[in-house]
Short mmCIF file of C-alpha atoms in Angstrom, two decimals:
data_model
loop_
_atom_site.label_atom_id
_atom_site.label_comp_id
_atom_site.label_asym_id
_atom_site.label_seq_id
_atom_site.Cartn_x
_atom_site.Cartn_y
_atom_site.Cartn_z
CA LEU A 64 -33.70 20.36 7.47
CA ARG A 65 -35.56 19.16 10.59
CA ARG A 66 -35.88 15.71 8.99
CA CYS A 67 -32.18 15.77 8.16
CA ARG A 68 -31.34 16.58 11.72
CA LYS A 69 -33.45 13.71 12.99
CA LEU A 70 -31.73 11.39 10.50
CA GLN A 71 -28.32 12.46 11.79
CA THR A 72 -29.26 11.78 15.37
CA ARG A 73 -30.25 8.25 14.53
CA LEU A 74 -27.52 7.17 12.09
CA PRO A 75 -23.79 7.55 11.72
CA LEU A 76 -23.15 10.07 8.94
CA ALA A 77 -21.50 7.39 6.75
CA GLN A 78 -24.79 5.48 6.92
CA VAL A 79 -26.62 8.64 5.83
CA SER A 80 -24.29 8.69 2.84
CA ASP A 81 -25.19 5.07 2.03
CA SER A 82 -28.90 5.96 2.33
CA LEU A 83 -28.48 8.92 -0.02
CA ALA A 84 -26.63 6.70 -2.51
CA GLY A 85 -29.47 4.13 -2.35
CA ALA A 86 -32.05 6.85 -2.92
CA GLY A 87 -30.01 8.21 -5.73
CA GLU A 88 -29.99 4.91 -7.48
CA LYS A 89 -33.73 4.45 -6.98
CA PHE A 90 -34.54 7.82 -8.55
CA GLY A 91 -31.81 7.79 -11.16
CA LEU A 92 -29.46 10.19 -9.35
CA PRO A 93 -25.76 9.49 -10.11
CA VAL A 94 -23.75 8.25 -7.11
CA ASN A 95 -21.31 11.16 -7.38
CA MET A 96 -24.30 13.58 -7.22
CA ALA A 97 -25.60 11.75 -4.16
CA ASN A 98 -22.16 12.15 -2.58
CA PHE A 99 -22.31 15.89 -3.33
CA VAL A 100 -25.62 16.09 -1.52
CA PHE A 101 -24.07 14.10 1.34
CA VAL A 102 -21.11 16.54 1.74
CA ALA A 103 -23.40 19.53 1.47
CA LEU A 104 -25.67 18.03 4.12
CA SER A 105 -22.67 17.53 6.38
CA LEU A 106 -21.77 21.19 6.11
CA VAL A 107 -25.36 22.34 6.74
CA LEU A 108 -25.63 20.12 9.85
CA GLY A 109 -22.25 21.36 11.13
CA VAL A 110 -20.95 17.84 11.42
CA SER A 111 -17.38 17.77 12.72
CA SER A 112 -14.65 15.62 11.19
CA ILE A 113 -11.96 16.27 13.78
CA SER A 114 -12.50 13.16 15.93
CA ALA A 115 -9.22 11.18 15.93
CA LEU A 116 -8.81 7.69 14.57
CA ASP A 117 -6.72 6.74 17.62
CA ASN A 118 -7.24 2.97 17.16
CA GLY A 119 -4.03 2.03 18.94
CA LEU A 120 -2.73 0.11 15.91
CA VAL A 121 0.63 0.03 14.10
CA ARG A 122 2.61 1.75 16.84
CA THR A 123 5.66 0.91 14.72
CA PRO A 124 5.57 0.90 10.88
CA PRO A 125 3.60 -2.07 9.44
CA MET A 126 5.52 -4.67 7.47
CA GLY A 127 4.46 -7.21 4.85
CA TRP A 128 3.74 -7.79 1.24
CA LEU A 129 1.50 -5.90 -1.26
CA ALA A 130 0.54 -7.06 -4.74
CA TRP A 131 0.32 -3.89 -6.86
CA GLU A 132 3.75 -2.90 -8.15
CA ARG A 133 4.82 -6.38 -9.15
CA PHE A 134 1.47 -7.97 -10.24
CA ARG A 135 -0.67 -4.94 -11.13
CA CYS A 136 -4.12 -5.83 -12.54
CA ASP A 137 -3.32 -9.09 -14.25
CA ILE A 138 -6.60 -11.02 -14.25
CA ASP A 139 -5.83 -13.40 -17.09
CA CYS A 140 -5.47 -16.55 -15.03
CA ALA A 141 -5.99 -18.83 -17.97
CA ASN A 142 -2.91 -17.59 -19.85
CA ASP A 143 -0.80 -16.22 -17.00
CA PRO A 144 -1.70 -18.26 -13.90
CA HIS A 145 1.50 -17.51 -11.98
CA ASN A 146 1.05 -13.73 -12.14
CA CYS A 147 -2.70 -13.23 -12.06
CA ILE A 148 -4.58 -11.66 -9.15
CA ASP A 149 -6.24 -14.64 -7.50
CA GLU A 150 -6.45 -16.35 -4.14
CA ASN A 151 -3.53 -18.61 -4.95
CA LEU A 152 -1.19 -15.67 -5.42
CA PHE A 153 -1.91 -14.23 -1.99
CA LEU A 154 -1.93 -17.63 -0.28
CA THR A 155 1.44 -18.44 -1.87
CA MET A 156 3.03 -15.18 -0.77
CA GLY A 157 1.62 -15.61 2.71
CA LYS A 158 3.15 -19.06 2.94
CA HIS A 159 6.53 -17.67 1.91
CA LEU A 160 6.30 -14.95 4.56
CA HIS A 161 5.48 -17.63 7.11
CA GLU A 162 8.03 -20.23 6.05
CA ASP A 163 11.06 -18.21 4.74
CA GLY A 164 11.91 -16.22 7.82
CA PHE A 165 10.06 -12.98 6.93
CA GLN A 166 7.23 -13.25 9.40
CA ALA A 167 9.59 -13.82 12.31
CA LEU A 168 11.15 -10.42 11.54
CA GLY A 169 7.83 -8.55 11.44
CA TYR A 170 6.59 -9.01 7.90
CA ASN A 171 3.11 -10.24 8.93
CA ARG A 172 0.73 -8.59 6.49
CA VAL A 173 -0.48 -9.70 3.05
CA ASN A 174 -2.33 -7.04 1.12
CA ILE A 175 -4.72 -7.39 -1.79
CA ASP A 176 -4.76 -4.40 -4.14
CA ASP A 177 -7.07 -3.42 -7.04
CA CYS A 178 -9.01 -5.72 -9.38
CA TRP A 179 -10.15 -8.38 -6.91
CA PRO A 180 -14.00 -7.98 -7.14
CA LEU A 181 -16.57 -8.35 -9.89
CA HIS A 182 -17.33 -5.19 -11.87
CA ASN A 183 -20.89 -5.10 -10.48
CA ARG A 184 -22.21 -5.32 -6.95
CA ASP A 185 -24.82 -7.97 -6.02
CA VAL A 186 -28.55 -7.28 -5.81
CA SER A 187 -28.15 -6.04 -2.22
CA GLY A 188 -25.36 -3.62 -3.23
CA ARG A 189 -22.49 -5.61 -1.73
CA LEU A 190 -19.06 -6.18 -3.21
CA VAL A 191 -18.39 -9.66 -4.50
CA ALA A 192 -14.97 -11.20 -5.05
CA ASP A 193 -14.57 -12.55 -8.54
CA PRO A 194 -15.70 -16.17 -8.09
CA LYS A 195 -13.41 -17.46 -10.80
CA ARG A 196 -10.27 -15.98 -9.25
CA PHE A 197 -11.39 -16.17 -5.63
CA PRO A 198 -13.61 -19.34 -5.60
CA HIS A 199 -13.42 -19.75 -1.82
CA GLY A 200 -14.16 -16.06 -1.15
CA ILE A 201 -12.29 -13.40 0.83
CA LYS A 202 -13.34 -14.70 4.25
CA TRP A 203 -11.74 -18.06 3.48
CA LEU A 204 -8.55 -16.34 2.38
CA ALA A 205 -8.49 -14.24 5.53
CA ASP A 206 -8.97 -17.36 7.63
CA GLN A 207 -6.02 -19.01 5.89
CA MET A 208 -3.83 -16.00 6.70
CA HIS A 209 -5.03 -15.90 10.33
CA ASN A 210 -4.21 -19.60 10.63
CA MET A 211 -0.60 -18.65 9.86
CA SER A 212 -0.81 -15.68 12.32
CA LEU A 213 -0.74 -13.29 9.33
CA LYS A 214 -3.10 -10.42 8.62
CA LEU A 215 -4.98 -9.75 5.42
CA GLY A 216 -5.49 -6.29 3.96
CA ILE A 217 -7.86 -5.28 1.12
CA TYR A 218 -8.14 -2.44 -1.35
CA GLY A 219 -10.99 0.03 -1.92
CA ASP A 220 -11.46 3.43 -3.47
CA TYR A 221 -13.06 6.57 -2.06
CA GLY A 222 -14.61 7.38 -5.46
CA THR A 223 -17.31 5.89 -7.64
CA LYS A 224 -14.81 3.43 -9.18
CA THR A 225 -11.38 2.10 -8.32
CA CYS A 226 -8.44 3.13 -10.47
CA GLY A 227 -8.88 -0.17 -12.34
CA GLY A 228 -12.57 0.46 -12.97
CA TYR A 229 -14.11 -1.70 -10.25
CA PRO A 230 -16.80 -0.53 -7.80
CA GLY A 231 -15.77 2.26 -5.47
CA MET A 232 -16.95 2.92 -1.91
CA MET A 233 -18.68 6.24 -2.58
CA GLY A 234 -22.15 5.84 -1.16
CA TYR A 235 -21.33 2.40 0.25
CA ALA A 236 -19.09 3.23 3.25
CA VAL A 237 -21.16 1.33 5.81
CA LYS A 238 -22.07 -1.57 3.58
CA ASP A 239 -18.52 -2.17 2.46
CA SER A 240 -17.05 -1.69 5.91
CA ASP A 241 -19.49 -4.27 7.26
CA SER A 242 -18.44 -6.71 4.47
CA PHE A 243 -14.76 -6.22 5.23
CA ALA A 244 -15.39 -6.81 8.97
CA ALA A 245 -17.50 -9.94 8.27
CA TRP A 246 -14.73 -11.31 6.09
CA GLY A 247 -12.09 -10.84 8.82
CA ILE A 248 -10.12 -8.11 7.00
CA ASP A 249 -7.41 -6.35 9.04
CA SER A 250 -6.59 -3.30 7.00
CA LEU A 251 -8.00 -1.13 4.20
CA LYS A 252 -5.98 0.70 1.59
CA LEU A 253 -8.31 3.43 0.27
CA ASP A 254 -7.41 4.97 -3.10
CA GLY A 255 -8.88 8.17 -4.50
CA CYS A 256 -9.69 7.71 -8.20
CA TYR A 257 -13.00 8.98 -9.74
CA ALA A 258 -13.64 11.34 -6.85
CA ASP A 259 -13.90 15.04 -6.02
CA VAL A 260 -10.68 15.87 -4.15
CA HIS A 261 -12.47 18.76 -2.40
CA SER A 262 -14.74 16.32 -0.59
CA MET A 263 -11.92 14.14 0.73
CA ASP A 264 -11.41 16.13 3.94
CA GLU A 265 -14.90 15.00 4.93
CA GLY A 266 -15.23 11.71 3.07
CA TYR A 267 -12.05 9.92 4.11
CA PRO A 268 -12.69 10.42 7.88
CA GLU A 269 -16.28 9.25 7.40
CA ILE A 270 -15.10 5.92 5.90
CA GLY A 271 -12.61 5.60 8.77
CA ARG A 272 -15.49 6.01 11.22
CA ALA A 273 -17.56 3.48 9.32
CA LEU A 274 -14.66 1.04 9.74
CA ASN A 275 -14.43 1.76 13.44
CA ASN A 276 -18.20 1.35 13.90
CA THR A 277 -17.98 -2.26 12.78
CA GLY A 278 -16.25 -3.10 16.06
CA ARG A 279 -13.34 -4.70 14.22
CA GLU A 280 -9.84 -3.23 14.26
CA PHE A 281 -8.73 -1.92 10.88
CA VAL A 282 -5.42 -0.30 9.94
CA TYR A 283 -6.53 2.55 7.66
CA SER A 284 -4.23 3.54 4.79
CA CYS A 285 -5.25 6.73 2.90
CA SER A 286 -4.32 8.19 -0.50
CA TRP A 287 -6.07 11.43 0.38
CA PRO A 288 -3.02 13.75 0.60
CA ASP A 289 -1.49 12.64 -2.74
CA TYR A 290 -4.68 13.34 -4.69
CA GLN A 291 -4.93 16.82 -3.04
CA ARG A 292 -1.30 17.50 -3.82
CA LEU A 293 -1.79 16.59 -7.47
CA ALA A 294 -4.79 18.93 -7.58
CA GLY A 295 -2.71 21.87 -6.26
CA LEU A 296 -4.56 21.99 -2.93
CA ASP A 297 -2.96 22.70 0.44
CA VAL A 298 -2.70 19.47 2.37
CA ASP A 299 -3.53 19.50 6.08
CA TYR A 300 -1.30 16.71 7.23
CA LYS A 301 -2.14 17.21 10.90
CA ASN A 302 -5.74 16.56 10.09
CA ILE A 303 -4.86 13.50 7.97
CA ALA A 304 -2.81 12.10 10.84
CA LYS A 305 -5.87 12.30 13.04
CA HIS A 306 -7.84 10.03 10.71
CA CYS A 307 -5.39 7.65 9.01
CA ASN A 308 -2.77 5.23 10.25
CA LEU A 309 -0.69 5.72 7.13
CA TRP A 310 -0.98 7.85 4.01
CA ARG A 311 0.54 8.17 0.55
CA ASN A 312 1.72 11.63 -0.30
CA PHE A 313 3.63 11.23 -3.54
CA ASP A 314 3.56 9.37 -6.91
CA ASP A 315 3.12 5.60 -7.24
CA ILE A 316 6.48 3.89 -7.26
CA GLN A 317 7.54 2.27 -10.55
CA ASP A 318 10.14 -0.41 -11.15
CA SER A 319 12.97 2.02 -11.85
CA TRP A 320 15.79 3.70 -9.95
CA ALA A 321 14.55 7.03 -11.25
CA SER A 322 11.21 6.44 -9.49
CA VAL A 323 13.00 5.59 -6.21
CA THR A 324 15.19 8.71 -6.34
CA SER A 325 12.23 10.94 -7.11
CA ILE A 326 10.54 9.70 -3.92
CA ILE A 327 13.75 10.20 -1.86
CA ASP A 328 14.10 13.73 -3.22
CA PHE A 329 10.51 14.52 -2.39
CA TYR A 330 11.04 13.33 1.20
CA GLY A 331 14.34 15.23 1.38
CA ASP A 332 12.72 18.59 0.54
CA PRO A 333 12.97 20.73 3.74
CA LYS A 334 9.47 22.17 3.22
CA ASN A 335 7.97 18.71 2.91
CA TYR A 336 9.78 17.58 6.04
CA LEU A 337 8.17 20.46 7.97
CA ASP A 338 4.80 19.68 6.42
CA PHE A 339 4.63 15.92 7.06
CA GLY A 340 7.97 14.65 8.37
CA VAL A 341 7.50 16.12 11.83
CA ILE A 342 4.13 14.40 12.41
CA ASN A 343 5.49 10.94 11.59
CA GLY A 344 5.26 8.71 14.65
CA PRO A 345 3.47 5.81 16.42
CA GLY A 346 0.19 5.03 14.68
CA GLN A 347 0.65 7.65 11.95
CA TRP A 348 3.11 7.02 9.10
CA ASN A 349 4.10 8.63 5.89
CA ASP A 350 4.10 5.94 3.19
CA PRO A 351 6.58 6.40 0.32
CA ASP A 352 5.13 3.23 -1.33
CA MET A 353 6.36 -0.27 -1.87
CA LEU A 354 9.79 -1.85 -1.78
CA LEU A 355 11.19 -2.88 -5.18
CA VAL A 356 13.93 -5.10 -3.68
CA GLY A 357 13.84 -8.42 -5.44
CA ASP A 358 12.20 -7.07 -8.62
CA PHE A 359 13.77 -6.36 -12.01
CA SER A 360 15.29 -2.92 -12.21
CA LEU A 361 17.45 -2.06 -9.16
CA SER A 362 21.08 -3.03 -8.89
CA TYR A 363 22.39 -4.58 -5.72
CA GLU A 364 23.68 -1.23 -4.46
CA GLN A 365 20.41 0.50 -5.36
CA SER A 366 18.41 -2.20 -3.62
CA LYS A 367 20.45 -1.68 -0.47
CA ALA A 368 19.83 2.08 -0.81
CA GLN A 369 16.05 1.83 -1.16
CA PHE A 370 15.73 -0.43 1.83
CA ALA A 371 18.04 1.70 3.97
CA PHE A 372 16.08 4.90 3.11
CA TRP A 373 12.73 3.31 3.81
CA CYS A 374 14.05 2.21 7.19
CA LEU A 375 15.41 5.68 7.87
CA PHE A 376 12.01 7.20 6.95
CA SER A 377 10.24 4.93 9.45
CA ALA A 378 8.16 3.91 6.44
CA PRO A 379 5.81 0.95 6.10
CA LEU A 380 7.88 -1.93 4.67
CA PHE A 381 5.59 -3.54 2.12
CA MET A 382 7.51 -5.66 -0.35
CA SER A 383 6.03 -6.01 -3.85
CA ASN A 384 7.96 -8.82 -5.40
CA ASP A 385 7.67 -12.47 -6.30
CA LEU A 386 8.78 -14.35 -3.18
CA THR A 387 8.90 -17.62 -5.16
CA LYS A 388 11.71 -16.24 -7.36
CA ILE A 389 13.51 -13.71 -5.16
CA SER A 390 17.31 -13.89 -5.07
CA GLN A 391 19.25 -14.64 -1.88
CA GLU A 392 20.91 -11.25 -2.17
CA ALA A 393 17.47 -9.62 -2.02
CA VAL A 394 16.39 -11.80 0.87
CA GLU A 395 19.50 -10.74 2.87
CA ILE A 396 18.75 -7.07 2.28
CA LEU A 397 15.05 -7.41 3.25
CA GLN A 398 15.92 -9.46 6.34
CA ASN A 399 18.65 -7.19 7.64
CA LYS A 400 17.79 -7.17 11.36
CA ASP A 401 19.83 -4.11 12.18
CA LEU A 402 18.07 -1.94 9.57
CA ILE A 403 14.70 -3.38 10.57
CA ALA A 404 15.50 -2.26 14.15
CA VAL A 405 16.08 1.26 12.78
CA ASN A 406 12.72 1.16 10.99
CA GLN A 407 10.91 -0.18 14.01
CA ASP A 408 12.50 2.18 16.51
CA PRO A 409 9.78 3.19 18.97
CA LEU A 410 10.34 6.94 18.56
CA GLY A 411 9.11 6.63 14.97
CA ARG A 412 11.03 9.70 13.77
CA MET A 413 11.31 10.27 10.03
CA GLY A 414 14.91 10.66 8.89
CA ARG A 415 15.95 13.93 7.25
CA ARG A 416 18.62 15.12 4.87
CA LEU A 417 21.39 16.99 6.71
CA SER A 418 23.57 17.96 3.75
CA LYS A 419 23.84 17.69 -0.03
CA THR A 420 27.11 18.45 -1.80
CA GLY A 421 26.95 17.69 -5.44
CA SER A 422 26.13 14.02 -5.74
CA LEU A 423 26.87 13.29 -2.09
CA GLU A 424 24.21 13.33 0.65
CA ILE A 425 24.17 12.69 4.39
CA TRP A 426 20.85 11.78 6.12
CA ALA A 427 20.15 11.09 9.80
CA LYS A 428 17.41 9.85 12.14
CA ASP A 429 17.33 10.11 15.91
CA LEU A 430 16.73 6.79 17.70
CA ALA A 431 15.06 6.10 21.07
CA ASN A 432 18.22 5.18 23.01
CA GLY A 433 20.12 8.34 22.04
CA ALA A 434 21.84 6.75 19.03
CA VAL A 435 21.61 8.17 15.54
CA ALA A 436 21.09 6.28 12.32
CA VAL A 437 23.05 7.83 9.42
CA LEU A 438 23.03 7.21 5.67
CA LEU A 439 25.93 8.22 3.47
CA TRP A 440 24.64 8.26 -0.15
CA ASN A 441 26.71 8.51 -3.31
CA ARG A 442 24.61 9.39 -6.39
CA SER A 443 27.58 9.93 -8.71
CA THR A 444 27.93 7.80 -11.84
CA GLY A 445 31.69 8.17 -12.34
CA GLY A 446 32.48 4.54 -11.62
CA MET A 447 34.63 5.13 -8.55
CA HIS A 448 33.82 4.96 -4.88
CA ILE A 449 34.15 8.21 -2.96
CA GLU A 450 35.26 8.75 0.64
CA MET A 451 32.61 10.45 2.70
CA THR A 452 32.83 11.80 6.27
CA VAL A 453 30.19 12.17 8.94
CA ASP A 454 31.00 14.78 11.63
CA PHE A 455 29.55 13.68 14.99
CA LYS A 456 28.76 17.30 15.93
CA GLU A 457 26.45 17.57 12.90
CA ILE A 458 24.33 14.65 14.11
CA GLY A 459 23.97 15.89 17.67
CA LEU A 460 26.85 14.06 19.38
CA LYS A 461 29.13 17.07 19.83
CA SER A 462 29.96 16.32 23.45
CA ALA A 463 30.74 12.65 23.02
CA GLU A 464 34.30 11.61 23.78
CA VAL A 465 34.13 8.06 22.47
CA VAL A 466 31.70 6.89 19.80
CA LEU A 467 30.79 3.42 18.54
CA VAL A 468 30.04 3.22 14.82
CA HIS A 469 28.16 0.18 13.57
CA ASP A 470 28.02 -0.40 9.79
CA LEU A 471 24.61 -2.01 9.33
CA TYR A 472 25.37 -3.75 6.02
CA ALA A 473 29.05 -4.64 6.53
CA LYS A 474 28.39 -5.77 10.11
CA ALA A 475 31.53 -3.95 11.19
CA HIS A 476 32.09 -2.08 14.44
CA THR A 477 34.49 0.85 14.94
CA GLU A 478 35.18 2.75 18.22
CA THR A 479 36.61 6.22 17.74
CA SER A 480 37.39 9.35 19.70
CA GLN A 481 38.30 11.45 16.60
CA GLY A 482 34.96 13.28 16.36
CA TYR A 483 34.20 11.98 12.85
CA TYR A 484 34.01 8.80 10.78
CA LYS A 485 35.25 8.23 7.21
CA THR A 486 34.29 5.47 4.87
CA GLU A 487 34.15 4.69 1.14
CA VAL A 488 30.74 4.76 -0.58
CA ASN A 489 30.13 3.05 -3.91
CA PRO A 490 28.81 5.03 -6.89
CA SER A 491 25.49 4.86 -8.78
CA GLY A 492 23.31 5.00 -5.73
CA GLY A 493 25.55 3.26 -3.26
CA VAL A 494 24.80 3.77 0.44
CA VAL A 495 26.54 3.14 3.75
CA ALA A 496 24.14 2.75 6.64
CA LEU A 497 25.46 3.45 10.12
CA ARG A 498 24.21 3.37 13.67
CA ILE A 499 26.26 5.80 15.77
CA THR A 500 26.15 5.65 19.56
CA ALA A 501 28.02 7.68 22.20
CA VAL A 502 29.94 5.42 24.48
CA SER A 503 31.23 8.07 26.89
CA TRP A 504 30.74 11.84 27.29
#
């Protein structure tokens, strides 16, 4: 124990983990067993994991593009070159962000997901990008992004392997963090496959500290709470918010309207709002997963609804689509400046559901200047639009004499002193997005 205490005084705990992993490999100890020893050692030493991340980054929700939902783990570049995970894919998407008006609106991050490295580390234990698919290496790709004033994110896994079966970070926190920093990476998305969920409360913060210790700024995205939720554990969101810039807390999004509505319903649950909605804010964001707008499944009305809800949630806006084939309708939704302003509002509040009557729902989000963003959502499938009413008293404007209502999709403005606003909302997921501001009291 005395030797362990001396080791801890000389090295960051994540580096102790790497040392244990190396010793485990030398003596035939599995990496996951070495990690168990590491966590047990942490508890014996009384090491605290409450130091906050507090890196000053992403004070408003990050925006950009992420590969996974649209391109998955397609590594067959010979037969499917347009869709495979290679440097050309990310460079192409970065160029479209840069040239097609997205970057000017805040979409400034390109994120690599799973399946980018070789299946085996090199002789020194370092991750290696697949040289056939990334012939210039990750540092070159990061440099290309930086030359366009974009940022590059990368994917890792807390466990022994990634979800796609590639090397995980367990036992390699310092080594991998140093690699990411040397390559010029700007953010890490850390998944949680092939890992003991009970060790995540200690392990995820340790990897965050390893990133910080490189001296480079990293946005840190964690999947920690979702894996604990799936395991039936109580999730300490306040602790997670101390250590992560953003975090996934529900299922992966799929290319379907049913998947989108399941996420919205999860975020609309009052208990969940009290658990994680109230801690949403600058530098710490709930992440409902990627935007499907421009993909295959959603109708025009449903695409408008997903984007409006993600803006109301103050969620990260990471598109996962093919920007070389996206429709103009989808571009107009994703580049809606008024809704992006709602998403990027400096208060960073997460919108909440105010009412649900059958298939009709009203949601609201307080904004920094005293205005309120409101969504009127029609989930009915009857084929007819339905008139919905928002009462200004219900959204906190009960004393207002004159109110200005701005329809954020229709670009229409209405000034009223009636105390309410009525409008028609289309069926099958249609939404009306409003910004409501008191003009006089």
